[in-house]
Amino acid sequence: MIDVGGKRARPSAAVDTISAIPALEDNYIWAFTQGAQAVVVDPGEAAPVLAWLQGGGLRLHDILLTHHHPDHIGGVASLVTATGARVWGHGADRHRLPALDVALGEGDHARPLGFDFTVMATPGHTLGHICYAGHGRLFCGDTLFSAGCGRMFEGNPAQYQHSLARLAALPDDTAVHCAHEYTLSNLAFACSLEPDHAGLAEALASTRRRRAEGQITLPSRLGWEKRHNPFLRCAEPALARAVGLPEAGPAAVFGALRAGKDRYRGR
Ligand code: ZN
Ligand code: FE
């Protein structure tokens, strides 16, 4: 049971349960319920979602999409056929999102079931990527990972860094629900950049243990990400020095960090 916290002018529903349904190689399909109704985020495959619904005696009411990549939308068509669920996603990407019912944009509210999420346009990984913030949670798809961020397929460094800075302005206790289990390799890269960062070294060791036991590393907390995730710290002199650009601004530091991670092969 999760408390959404804070007093609101308008009463809003609480999330009863939230689950990470493992899918494909390393995706998580986040799934939450209110009573016997469910919402899923980025169903890259249908089968594990249908099994989860059946196991819990649940009905799928809504599907939230963050972006158009196949590992996030691959299950949508089958799920809509099987359940009649309503599909929410970025209107600008409607030509490449299957079965879109509700077209969203920056600042809109997505209201699946009785919930209320603010839509944040976060170009960078893709140009049409959106995140859903609300109820103390952030569903950030491939924009933000724990200790890392997504590959920059469509955006540019200034855009992506700006998107991440906007996410970082959310409250520190926000639970960060990323779409992939990439924490370990992200931490290895972060530690290679800042070998003297004690918090990162500690996180790498504990994450190695958790992953060896097959445990999930998510959701993380945004406050932790702001202190540890190099991609959220592009304005810090330590990061500018770590990428060899001591005089550079946050966008250039981000670009260098992203390029460094793309080349990184350690673990
Ligand atoms: Zn993606
Ligand atoms: Fe993905």
PDB file of C-alpha atoms and ligand atoms in Angstrom:
ATOM      1  CA  MET A   1       0.000   0.000   0.000  1.00  0.00           C
ATOM      2  CA  ILE A   2       1.443   3.336  -1.026  1.00  0.00           C
ATOM      3  CA  ASP A   3       0.502   6.689   0.433  1.00  0.00           C
ATOM      4  CA  VAL A   4       0.386   9.411  -2.202  1.00  0.00           C
ATOM      5  CA  GLY A   5       1.212  11.949   0.527  1.00  0.00           C
ATOM      6  CA  GLY A   6       0.422  15.627   0.891  1.00  0.00           C
ATOM      7  CA  LYS A   7      -2.908  17.390   1.148  1.00  0.00           C
ATOM      8  CA  ARG A   8      -4.556  18.127  -2.154  1.00  0.00           C
ATOM      9  CA  ALA A   9      -7.356  20.524  -2.986  1.00  0.00           C
ATOM     10  CA  ARG A  10      -9.065  17.741  -4.884  1.00  0.00           C
ATOM     11  CA  PRO A  11      -8.948  14.268  -3.406  1.00  0.00           C
ATOM     12  CA  SER A  12      -7.074  11.939  -5.702  1.00  0.00           C
ATOM     13  CA  ALA A  13      -6.809   8.209  -5.732  1.00  0.00           C
ATOM     14  CA  ALA A  14      -4.046   6.197  -4.112  1.00  0.00           C
ATOM     15  CA  VAL A  15      -2.125   3.478  -5.894  1.00  0.00           C
ATOM     16  CA  ASP A  16      -3.135   0.198  -4.256  1.00  0.00           C
ATOM     17  CA  THR A  17      -0.233  -1.909  -5.521  1.00  0.00           C
ATOM     18  CA  ILE A  18       2.592  -1.351  -7.951  1.00  0.00           C
ATOM     19  CA  SER A  19       4.568  -4.066  -9.699  1.00  0.00           C
ATOM     20  CA  ALA A  20       7.431  -4.309 -12.135  1.00  0.00           C
ATOM     21  CA  ILE A  21       6.623  -6.974 -14.714  1.00  0.00           C
ATOM     22  CA  PRO A  22       9.893  -8.181 -16.269  1.00  0.00           C
ATOM     23  CA  ALA A  23       9.721  -8.329 -20.062  1.00  0.00           C
ATOM     24  CA  LEU A  24      12.009  -8.967 -23.025  1.00  0.00           C
ATOM     25  CA  GLU A  25      15.687  -8.917 -22.073  1.00  0.00           C
ATOM     26  CA  ASP A  26      15.866  -6.205 -19.440  1.00  0.00           C
ATOM     27  CA  ASN A  27      12.631  -4.176 -19.622  1.00  0.00           C
ATOM     28  CA  TYR A  28      10.264  -3.547 -16.748  1.00  0.00           C
ATOM     29  CA  ILE A  29       6.602  -2.941 -17.481  1.00  0.00           C
ATOM     30  CA  TRP A  30       5.358  -0.927 -14.497  1.00  0.00           C
ATOM     31  CA  ALA A  31       1.853  -1.929 -13.516  1.00  0.00           C
ATOM     32  CA  PHE A  32      -0.345  -0.410 -10.838  1.00  0.00           C
ATOM     33  CA  THR A  33      -3.815  -1.050  -9.577  1.00  0.00           C
ATOM     34  CA  GLN A  34      -6.824   0.562  -8.017  1.00  0.00           C
ATOM     35  CA  GLY A  35      -9.187  -2.111  -6.789  1.00  0.00           C
ATOM     36  CA  ALA A  36      -9.465  -4.714  -9.530  1.00  0.00           C
ATOM     37  CA  GLN A  37      -8.466  -2.322 -12.327  1.00  0.00           C
ATOM     38  CA  ALA A  38      -4.961  -1.891 -13.662  1.00  0.00           C
ATOM     39  CA  VAL A  39      -2.764   0.520 -15.585  1.00  0.00           C
ATOM     40  CA  VAL A  40       0.463  -0.514 -17.322  1.00  0.00           C
ATOM     41  CA  VAL A  41       3.285   1.627 -18.637  1.00  0.00           C
ATOM     42  CA  ASP A  42       5.183   0.725 -21.841  1.00  0.00           C
ATOM     43  CA  PRO A  43       4.083  -2.873 -22.435  1.00  0.00           C
ATOM     44  CA  GLY A  44       6.826  -4.118 -24.768  1.00  0.00           C
ATOM     45  CA  GLU A  45       5.154  -7.524 -24.778  1.00  0.00           C
ATOM     46  CA  ALA A  46       1.603  -8.652 -24.078  1.00  0.00           C
ATOM     47  CA  ALA A  47       2.074 -12.161 -22.654  1.00  0.00           C
ATOM     48  CA  PRO A  48       3.645 -11.246 -19.286  1.00  0.00           C
ATOM     49  CA  VAL A  49       1.017  -8.520 -18.767  1.00  0.00           C
ATOM     50  CA  LEU A  50      -1.856 -10.902 -19.549  1.00  0.00           C
ATOM     51  CA  ALA A  51      -0.382 -13.457 -17.136  1.00  0.00           C
ATOM     52  CA  TRP A  52      -0.072 -10.798 -14.433  1.00  0.00           C
ATOM     53  CA  LEU A  53      -3.662  -9.630 -14.979  1.00  0.00           C
ATOM     54  CA  GLN A  54      -4.945 -13.173 -14.831  1.00  0.00           C
ATOM     55  CA  GLY A  55      -2.909 -13.994 -11.712  1.00  0.00           C
ATOM     56  CA  GLY A  56      -4.395 -11.029  -9.869  1.00  0.00           C
ATOM     57  CA  GLY A  57      -7.923 -11.253 -11.266  1.00  0.00           C
ATOM     58  CA  LEU A  58      -7.425  -7.766 -12.728  1.00  0.00           C
ATOM     59  CA  ARG A  59      -8.852  -5.861 -15.668  1.00  0.00           C
ATOM     60  CA  LEU A  60      -6.578  -3.644 -17.776  1.00  0.00           C
ATOM     61  CA  HIS A  61      -8.093  -0.171 -18.015  1.00  0.00           C
ATOM     62  CA  ASP A  62      -5.288   2.002 -19.411  1.00  0.00           C
ATOM     63  CA  ILE A  63      -1.913   1.829 -21.134  1.00  0.00           C
ATOM     64  CA  LEU A  64       0.525   4.740 -20.766  1.00  0.00           C
ATOM     65  CA  LEU A  65       3.280   5.070 -23.375  1.00  0.00           C
ATOM     66  CA  THR A  66       6.495   7.061 -22.992  1.00  0.00           C
ATOM     67  CA  HIS A  67       7.906   6.656 -26.510  1.00  0.00           C
ATOM     68  CA  HIS A  68       7.722   4.727 -29.751  1.00  0.00           C
ATOM     69  CA  HIS A  69      10.510   2.133 -29.439  1.00  0.00           C
ATOM     70  CA  PRO A  70       9.412  -1.480 -30.029  1.00  0.00           C
ATOM     71  CA  ASP A  71      10.495  -2.664 -26.563  1.00  0.00           C
ATOM     72  CA  HIS A  72       7.936  -0.197 -25.123  1.00  0.00           C
ATOM     73  CA  ILE A  73       4.982  -0.626 -27.482  1.00  0.00           C
ATOM     74  CA  GLY A  74       5.323  -4.180 -28.832  1.00  0.00           C
ATOM     75  CA  GLY A  75       2.486  -5.535 -26.687  1.00  0.00           C
ATOM     76  CA  VAL A  76      -0.004  -2.700 -27.167  1.00  0.00           C
ATOM     77  CA  ALA A  77      -1.999  -4.046 -30.116  1.00  0.00           C
ATOM     78  CA  SER A  78      -2.534  -7.484 -28.524  1.00  0.00           C
ATOM     79  CA  LEU A  79      -3.417  -5.967 -25.153  1.00  0.00           C
ATOM     80  CA  VAL A  80      -5.968  -3.619 -26.708  1.00  0.00           C
ATOM     81  CA  THR A  81      -7.540  -6.523 -28.596  1.00  0.00           C
ATOM     82  CA  ALA A  82      -7.631  -8.679 -25.474  1.00  0.00           C
ATOM     83  CA  THR A  83      -8.782  -6.049 -22.971  1.00  0.00           C
ATOM     84  CA  GLY A  84     -10.072  -2.937 -24.752  1.00  0.00           C
ATOM     85  CA  ALA A  85      -7.684  -0.794 -22.706  1.00  0.00           C
ATOM     86  CA  ARG A  86      -7.350   2.908 -23.512  1.00  0.00           C
ATOM     87  CA  VAL A  87      -3.960   4.045 -24.848  1.00  0.00           C
ATOM     88  CA  TRP A  88      -2.280   7.331 -23.858  1.00  0.00           C
ATOM     89  CA  GLY A  89       0.831   8.768 -25.535  1.00  0.00           C
ATOM     90  CA  HIS A  90       2.446  11.781 -27.143  1.00  0.00           C
ATOM     91  CA  GLY A  91       0.268  13.240 -29.895  1.00  0.00           C
ATOM     92  CA  ALA A  92       3.325  14.274 -31.916  1.00  0.00           C
ATOM     93  CA  ASP A  93       4.229  10.587 -32.272  1.00  0.00           C
ATOM     94  CA  ARG A  94       0.735   9.382 -33.109  1.00  0.00           C
ATOM     95  CA  HIS A  95       1.913   8.002 -36.486  1.00  0.00           C
ATOM     96  CA  ARG A  96       4.263   5.592 -34.743  1.00  0.00           C
ATOM     97  CA  LEU A  97       2.302   4.750 -31.583  1.00  0.00           C
ATOM     98  CA  PRO A  98      -0.210   1.940 -32.055  1.00  0.00           C
ATOM     99  CA  ALA A  99      -3.890   2.455 -31.243  1.00  0.00           C
ATOM    100  CA  LEU A 100      -3.442   5.860 -29.580  1.00  0.00           C
ATOM    101  CA  ASP A 101      -6.713   6.986 -27.942  1.00  0.00           C
ATOM    102  CA  VAL A 102      -5.589  10.055 -25.989  1.00  0.00           C
ATOM    103  CA  ALA A 103      -2.985  12.368 -27.521  1.00  0.00           C
ATOM    104  CA  LEU A 104      -0.914  14.136 -24.861  1.00  0.00           C
ATOM    105  CA  GLY A 105       1.619  16.961 -24.853  1.00  0.00           C
ATOM    106  CA  GLU A 106       3.722  18.975 -22.415  1.00  0.00           C
ATOM    107  CA  GLY A 107       1.756  20.062 -19.353  1.00  0.00           C
ATOM    108  CA  ASP A 108      -1.257  17.895 -20.077  1.00  0.00           C
ATOM    109  CA  HIS A 109      -2.747  15.649 -17.439  1.00  0.00           C
ATOM    110  CA  ALA A 110      -3.088  11.954 -18.031  1.00  0.00           C
ATOM    111  CA  ARG A 111      -5.946  10.625 -15.928  1.00  0.00           C
ATOM    112  CA  PRO A 112      -6.037   6.855 -16.155  1.00  0.00           C
ATOM    113  CA  LEU A 113      -8.576   5.394 -13.683  1.00  0.00           C
ATOM    114  CA  GLY A 114      -8.788   7.934 -10.848  1.00  0.00           C
ATOM    115  CA  PHE A 115      -5.118   8.929 -11.075  1.00  0.00           C
ATOM    116  CA  ASP A 116      -3.658  12.217 -12.206  1.00  0.00           C
ATOM    117  CA  PHE A 117      -0.221  12.415 -13.836  1.00  0.00           C
ATOM    118  CA  THR A 118       1.385  15.535 -15.244  1.00  0.00           C
ATOM    119  CA  VAL A 119       2.887  14.972 -18.669  1.00  0.00           C
ATOM    120  CA  MET A 120       6.434  16.256 -19.148  1.00  0.00           C
ATOM    121  CA  ALA A 121       7.877  16.381 -22.655  1.00  0.00           C
ATOM    122  CA  THR A 122      11.485  15.200 -22.301  1.00  0.00           C
ATOM    123  CA  PRO A 123      13.150  15.094 -25.729  1.00  0.00           C
ATOM    124  CA  GLY A 124      16.561  13.455 -25.925  1.00  0.00           C
ATOM    125  CA  HIS A 125      16.316   9.666 -26.117  1.00  0.00           C
ATOM    126  CA  THR A 126      13.643  10.255 -28.753  1.00  0.00           C
ATOM    127  CA  LEU A 127      12.167  13.628 -29.699  1.00  0.00           C
ATOM    128  CA  GLY A 128       8.650  12.575 -28.712  1.00  0.00           C
ATOM    129  CA  HIS A 129       9.540  11.030 -25.351  1.00  0.00           C
ATOM    130  CA  ILE A 130       7.222  11.976 -22.483  1.00  0.00           C
ATOM    131  CA  CYS A 131       7.344  11.210 -18.749  1.00  0.00           C
ATOM    132  CA  TYR A 132       4.436  10.883 -16.329  1.00  0.00           C
ATOM    133  CA  ALA A 133       4.793  12.530 -12.896  1.00  0.00           C
ATOM    134  CA  GLY A 134       2.283  12.188 -10.088  1.00  0.00           C
ATOM    135  CA  HIS A 135       1.376  10.441  -6.850  1.00  0.00           C
ATOM    136  CA  GLY A 136       5.010  10.721  -5.715  1.00  0.00           C
ATOM    137  CA  ARG A 137       6.153   8.759  -8.754  1.00  0.00           C
ATOM    138  CA  LEU A 138       7.868   9.363 -12.041  1.00  0.00           C
ATOM    139  CA  PHE A 139       7.422   6.997 -14.976  1.00  0.00           C
ATOM    140  CA  CYS A 140      10.379   8.044 -17.076  1.00  0.00           C
ATOM    141  CA  GLY A 141      10.706   5.320 -19.728  1.00  0.00           C
ATOM    142  CA  ASP A 142      14.180   5.536 -21.255  1.00  0.00           C
ATOM    143  CA  THR A 143      14.837   9.211 -20.432  1.00  0.00           C
ATOM    144  CA  LEU A 144      16.303   8.600 -16.975  1.00  0.00           C
ATOM    145  CA  PHE A 145      17.806   5.380 -15.611  1.00  0.00           C
ATOM    146  CA  SER A 146      19.151   4.808 -12.150  1.00  0.00           C
ATOM    147  CA  ALA A 147      22.721   6.201 -12.249  1.00  0.00           C
ATOM    148  CA  GLY A 148      22.385   6.803 -15.992  1.00  0.00           C
ATOM    149  CA  CYS A 149      20.189   7.909 -18.864  1.00  0.00           C
ATOM    150  CA  GLY A 150      19.032   6.625 -22.234  1.00  0.00           C
ATOM    151  CA  ARG A 151      20.996   6.712 -25.454  1.00  0.00           C
ATOM    152  CA  MET A 152      20.562   9.911 -27.401  1.00  0.00           C
ATOM    153  CA  PHE A 153      18.897   8.546 -30.537  1.00  0.00           C
ATOM    154  CA  GLU A 154      16.989  11.601 -31.743  1.00  0.00           C
ATOM    155  CA  GLY A 155      17.769  14.632 -29.582  1.00  0.00           C
ATOM    156  CA  ASN A 156      20.868  16.751 -29.065  1.00  0.00           C
ATOM    157  CA  PRO A 157      22.898  17.245 -25.867  1.00  0.00           C
ATOM    158  CA  ALA A 158      21.365  20.613 -24.956  1.00  0.00           C
ATOM    159  CA  GLN A 159      17.845  19.226 -25.336  1.00  0.00           C
ATOM    160  CA  TYR A 160      18.545  16.056 -23.389  1.00  0.00           C
ATOM    161  CA  GLN A 161      20.383  17.823 -20.582  1.00  0.00           C
ATOM    162  CA  HIS A 162      17.513  20.315 -20.275  1.00  0.00           C
ATOM    163  CA  SER A 163      14.990  17.451 -20.092  1.00  0.00           C
ATOM    164  CA  LEU A 164      16.959  15.801 -17.291  1.00  0.00           C
ATOM    165  CA  ALA A 165      17.300  19.087 -15.402  1.00  0.00           C
ATOM    166  CA  ARG A 166      13.513  19.450 -15.478  1.00  0.00           C
ATOM    167  CA  LEU A 167      13.050  15.948 -14.065  1.00  0.00           C
ATOM    168  CA  ALA A 168      15.631  16.758 -11.373  1.00  0.00           C
ATOM    169  CA  ALA A 169      13.426  19.641 -10.204  1.00  0.00           C
ATOM    170  CA  LEU A 170      10.760  17.190  -8.976  1.00  0.00           C
ATOM    171  CA  PRO A 171      10.712  16.462  -5.223  1.00  0.00           C
ATOM    172  CA  ASP A 172      13.636  14.423  -3.845  1.00  0.00           C
ATOM    173  CA  ASP A 173      11.387  11.659  -2.517  1.00  0.00           C
ATOM    174  CA  THR A 174       9.903  10.970  -5.969  1.00  0.00           C
ATOM    175  CA  ALA A 175      10.107   7.267  -6.779  1.00  0.00           C
ATOM    176  CA  VAL A 176      11.853   6.853 -10.134  1.00  0.00           C
ATOM    177  CA  HIS A 177      10.323   4.084 -12.243  1.00  0.00           C
ATOM    178  CA  CYS A 178      12.698   3.510 -15.150  1.00  0.00           C
ATOM    179  CA  ALA A 179      11.925   1.088 -17.966  1.00  0.00           C
ATOM    180  CA  HIS A 180      15.185  -0.898 -17.872  1.00  0.00           C
ATOM    181  CA  GLU A 181      17.407  -2.719 -15.397  1.00  0.00           C
ATOM    182  CA  TYR A 182      20.624  -0.928 -16.343  1.00  0.00           C
ATOM    183  CA  THR A 183      21.683   0.209 -12.874  1.00  0.00           C
ATOM    184  CA  LEU A 184      24.754  -1.998 -12.543  1.00  0.00           C
ATOM    185  CA  SER A 185      26.454  -1.015 -15.802  1.00  0.00           C
ATOM    186  CA  ASN A 186      25.512   2.626 -15.189  1.00  0.00           C
ATOM    187  CA  LEU A 187      27.165   2.536 -11.767  1.00  0.00           C
ATOM    188  CA  ALA A 188      30.272   0.883 -13.183  1.00  0.00           C
ATOM    189  CA  PHE A 189      30.574   3.732 -15.677  1.00  0.00           C
ATOM    190  CA  ALA A 190      29.878   6.374 -13.010  1.00  0.00           C
ATOM    191  CA  CYS A 191      32.574   4.872 -10.744  1.00  0.00           C
ATOM    192  CA  SER A 192      35.069   4.856 -13.625  1.00  0.00           C
ATOM    193  CA  LEU A 193      34.494   8.615 -13.962  1.00  0.00           C
ATOM    194  CA  GLU A 194      34.670   9.388 -10.265  1.00  0.00           C
ATOM    195  CA  PRO A 195      36.709   6.677  -8.547  1.00  0.00           C
ATOM    196  CA  ASP A 196      36.836   8.733  -5.328  1.00  0.00           C
ATOM    197  CA  HIS A 197      33.050   9.185  -4.973  1.00  0.00           C
ATOM    198  CA  ALA A 198      32.400   7.039  -1.882  1.00  0.00           C
ATOM    199  CA  GLY A 199      28.620   6.951  -2.393  1.00  0.00           C
ATOM    200  CA  LEU A 200      29.011   5.579  -5.912  1.00  0.00           C
ATOM    201  CA  ALA A 201      31.504   2.890  -4.858  1.00  0.00           C
ATOM    202  CA  GLU A 202      29.139   1.800  -2.105  1.00  0.00           C
ATOM    203  CA  ALA A 203      26.182   1.729  -4.490  1.00  0.00           C
ATOM    204  CA  LEU A 204      28.157  -0.337  -7.006  1.00  0.00           C
ATOM    205  CA  ALA A 205      29.005  -2.937  -4.361  1.00  0.00           C
ATOM    206  CA  SER A 206      25.465  -3.197  -3.009  1.00  0.00           C
ATOM    207  CA  THR A 207      23.959  -3.280  -6.518  1.00  0.00           C
ATOM    208  CA  ARG A 208      26.341  -6.113  -7.503  1.00  0.00           C
ATOM    209  CA  ARG A 209      25.043  -8.084  -4.524  1.00  0.00           C
ATOM    210  CA  ARG A 210      21.395  -7.365  -5.299  1.00  0.00           C
ATOM    211  CA  ARG A 211      21.745  -8.299  -8.960  1.00  0.00           C
ATOM    212  CA  ALA A 212      23.629 -11.503  -8.084  1.00  0.00           C
ATOM    213  CA  GLU A 213      20.550 -12.439  -6.044  1.00  0.00           C
ATOM    214  CA  GLY A 214      18.297 -11.525  -8.962  1.00  0.00           C
ATOM    215  CA  GLN A 215      16.744  -8.543  -7.159  1.00  0.00           C
ATOM    216  CA  ILE A 216      15.346  -5.499  -8.911  1.00  0.00           C
ATOM    217  CA  THR A 217      17.171  -2.208  -8.274  1.00  0.00           C
ATOM    218  CA  LEU A 218      14.159   0.035  -8.942  1.00  0.00           C
ATOM    219  CA  PRO A 219      12.433   2.295  -8.223  1.00  0.00           C
ATOM    220  CA  SER A 220      15.198   4.580  -7.019  1.00  0.00           C
ATOM    221  CA  ARG A 221      14.684   7.953  -5.315  1.00  0.00           C
ATOM    222  CA  LEU A 222      15.181  11.164  -7.222  1.00  0.00           C
ATOM    223  CA  GLY A 223      17.200  12.694  -4.352  1.00  0.00           C
ATOM    224  CA  TRP A 224      19.672   9.821  -4.603  1.00  0.00           C
ATOM    225  CA  GLU A 225      19.882  10.254  -8.377  1.00  0.00           C
ATOM    226  CA  LYS A 226      20.604  13.970  -7.957  1.00  0.00           C
ATOM    227  CA  ARG A 227      23.585  13.188  -5.735  1.00  0.00           C
ATOM    228  CA  HIS A 228      24.926  10.201  -7.694  1.00  0.00           C
ATOM    229  CA  ASN A 229      23.732  10.058 -11.306  1.00  0.00           C
ATOM    230  CA  PRO A 230      26.420  11.814 -13.401  1.00  0.00           C
ATOM    231  CA  PHE A 231      23.869  12.785 -16.057  1.00  0.00           C
ATOM    232  CA  LEU A 232      21.919  14.816 -13.469  1.00  0.00           C
ATOM    233  CA  ARG A 233      25.121  16.510 -12.259  1.00  0.00           C
ATOM    234  CA  CYS A 234      26.352  18.066 -15.509  1.00  0.00           C
ATOM    235  CA  ALA A 235      26.565  21.507 -13.878  1.00  0.00           C
ATOM    236  CA  GLU A 236      29.003  20.260 -11.196  1.00  0.00           C
ATOM    237  CA  PRO A 237      32.695  21.151 -11.688  1.00  0.00           C
ATOM    238  CA  ALA A 238      33.657  17.595 -10.633  1.00  0.00           C
ATOM    239  CA  LEU A 239      31.845  16.138 -13.644  1.00  0.00           C
ATOM    240  CA  ALA A 240      33.237  18.761 -16.033  1.00  0.00           C
ATOM    241  CA  ARG A 241      36.732  17.816 -14.835  1.00  0.00           C
ATOM    242  CA  ALA A 242      35.951  14.085 -15.057  1.00  0.00           C
ATOM    243  CA  VAL A 243      35.155  14.396 -18.784  1.00  0.00           C
ATOM    244  CA  GLY A 244      38.187  16.631 -19.382  1.00  0.00           C
ATOM    245  CA  LEU A 245      36.168  19.798 -20.086  1.00  0.00           C
ATOM    246  CA  PRO A 246      36.721  21.906 -16.943  1.00  0.00           C
ATOM    247  CA  GLU A 247      35.433  25.090 -18.594  1.00  0.00           C
ATOM    248  CA  ALA A 248      32.406  23.568 -20.361  1.00  0.00           C
ATOM    249  CA  GLY A 249      28.740  24.182 -19.621  1.00  0.00           C
ATOM    250  CA  PRO A 250      26.207  21.508 -18.675  1.00  0.00           C
ATOM    251  CA  ALA A 251      25.121  20.667 -22.245  1.00  0.00           C
ATOM    252  CA  ALA A 252      28.687  20.042 -23.416  1.00  0.00           C
ATOM    253  CA  VAL A 253      29.426  18.029 -20.273  1.00  0.00           C
ATOM    254  CA  PHE A 254      26.305  15.984 -20.934  1.00  0.00           C
ATOM    255  CA  GLY A 255      27.401  15.355 -24.540  1.00  0.00           C
ATOM    256  CA  ALA A 256      30.802  14.148 -23.387  1.00  0.00           C
ATOM    257  CA  LEU A 257      29.275  11.948 -20.679  1.00  0.00           C
ATOM    258  CA  ARG A 258      26.802  10.381 -23.105  1.00  0.00           C
ATOM    259  CA  ALA A 259      29.535   9.719 -25.685  1.00  0.00           C
ATOM    260  CA  GLY A 260      31.709   8.212 -22.935  1.00  0.00           C
ATOM    261  CA  LYS A 261      28.938   5.882 -21.806  1.00  0.00           C
ATOM    262  CA  ASP A 262      28.253   4.823 -25.421  1.00  0.00           C
ATOM    263  CA  ARG A 263      31.896   3.717 -25.690  1.00  0.00           C
ATOM    264  CA  TYR A 264      32.115   2.187 -22.209  1.00  0.00           C
ATOM    265  CA  ARG A 265      32.354  -1.603 -22.083  1.00  0.00           C
ATOM    266  CA  GLY A 266      33.171  -2.191 -18.385  1.00  0.00           C
ATOM    267  CA  ARG A 267      30.886  -3.655 -15.764  1.00  0.00           C
TER     268      ARG A 267
HETATM  269 ZN    ZN B   1      13.773   3.437 -25.973  1.00  0.00          ZN
HETATM  270 FE    FE B   2      13.776   0.867 -24.081  1.00  0.00          FE
END
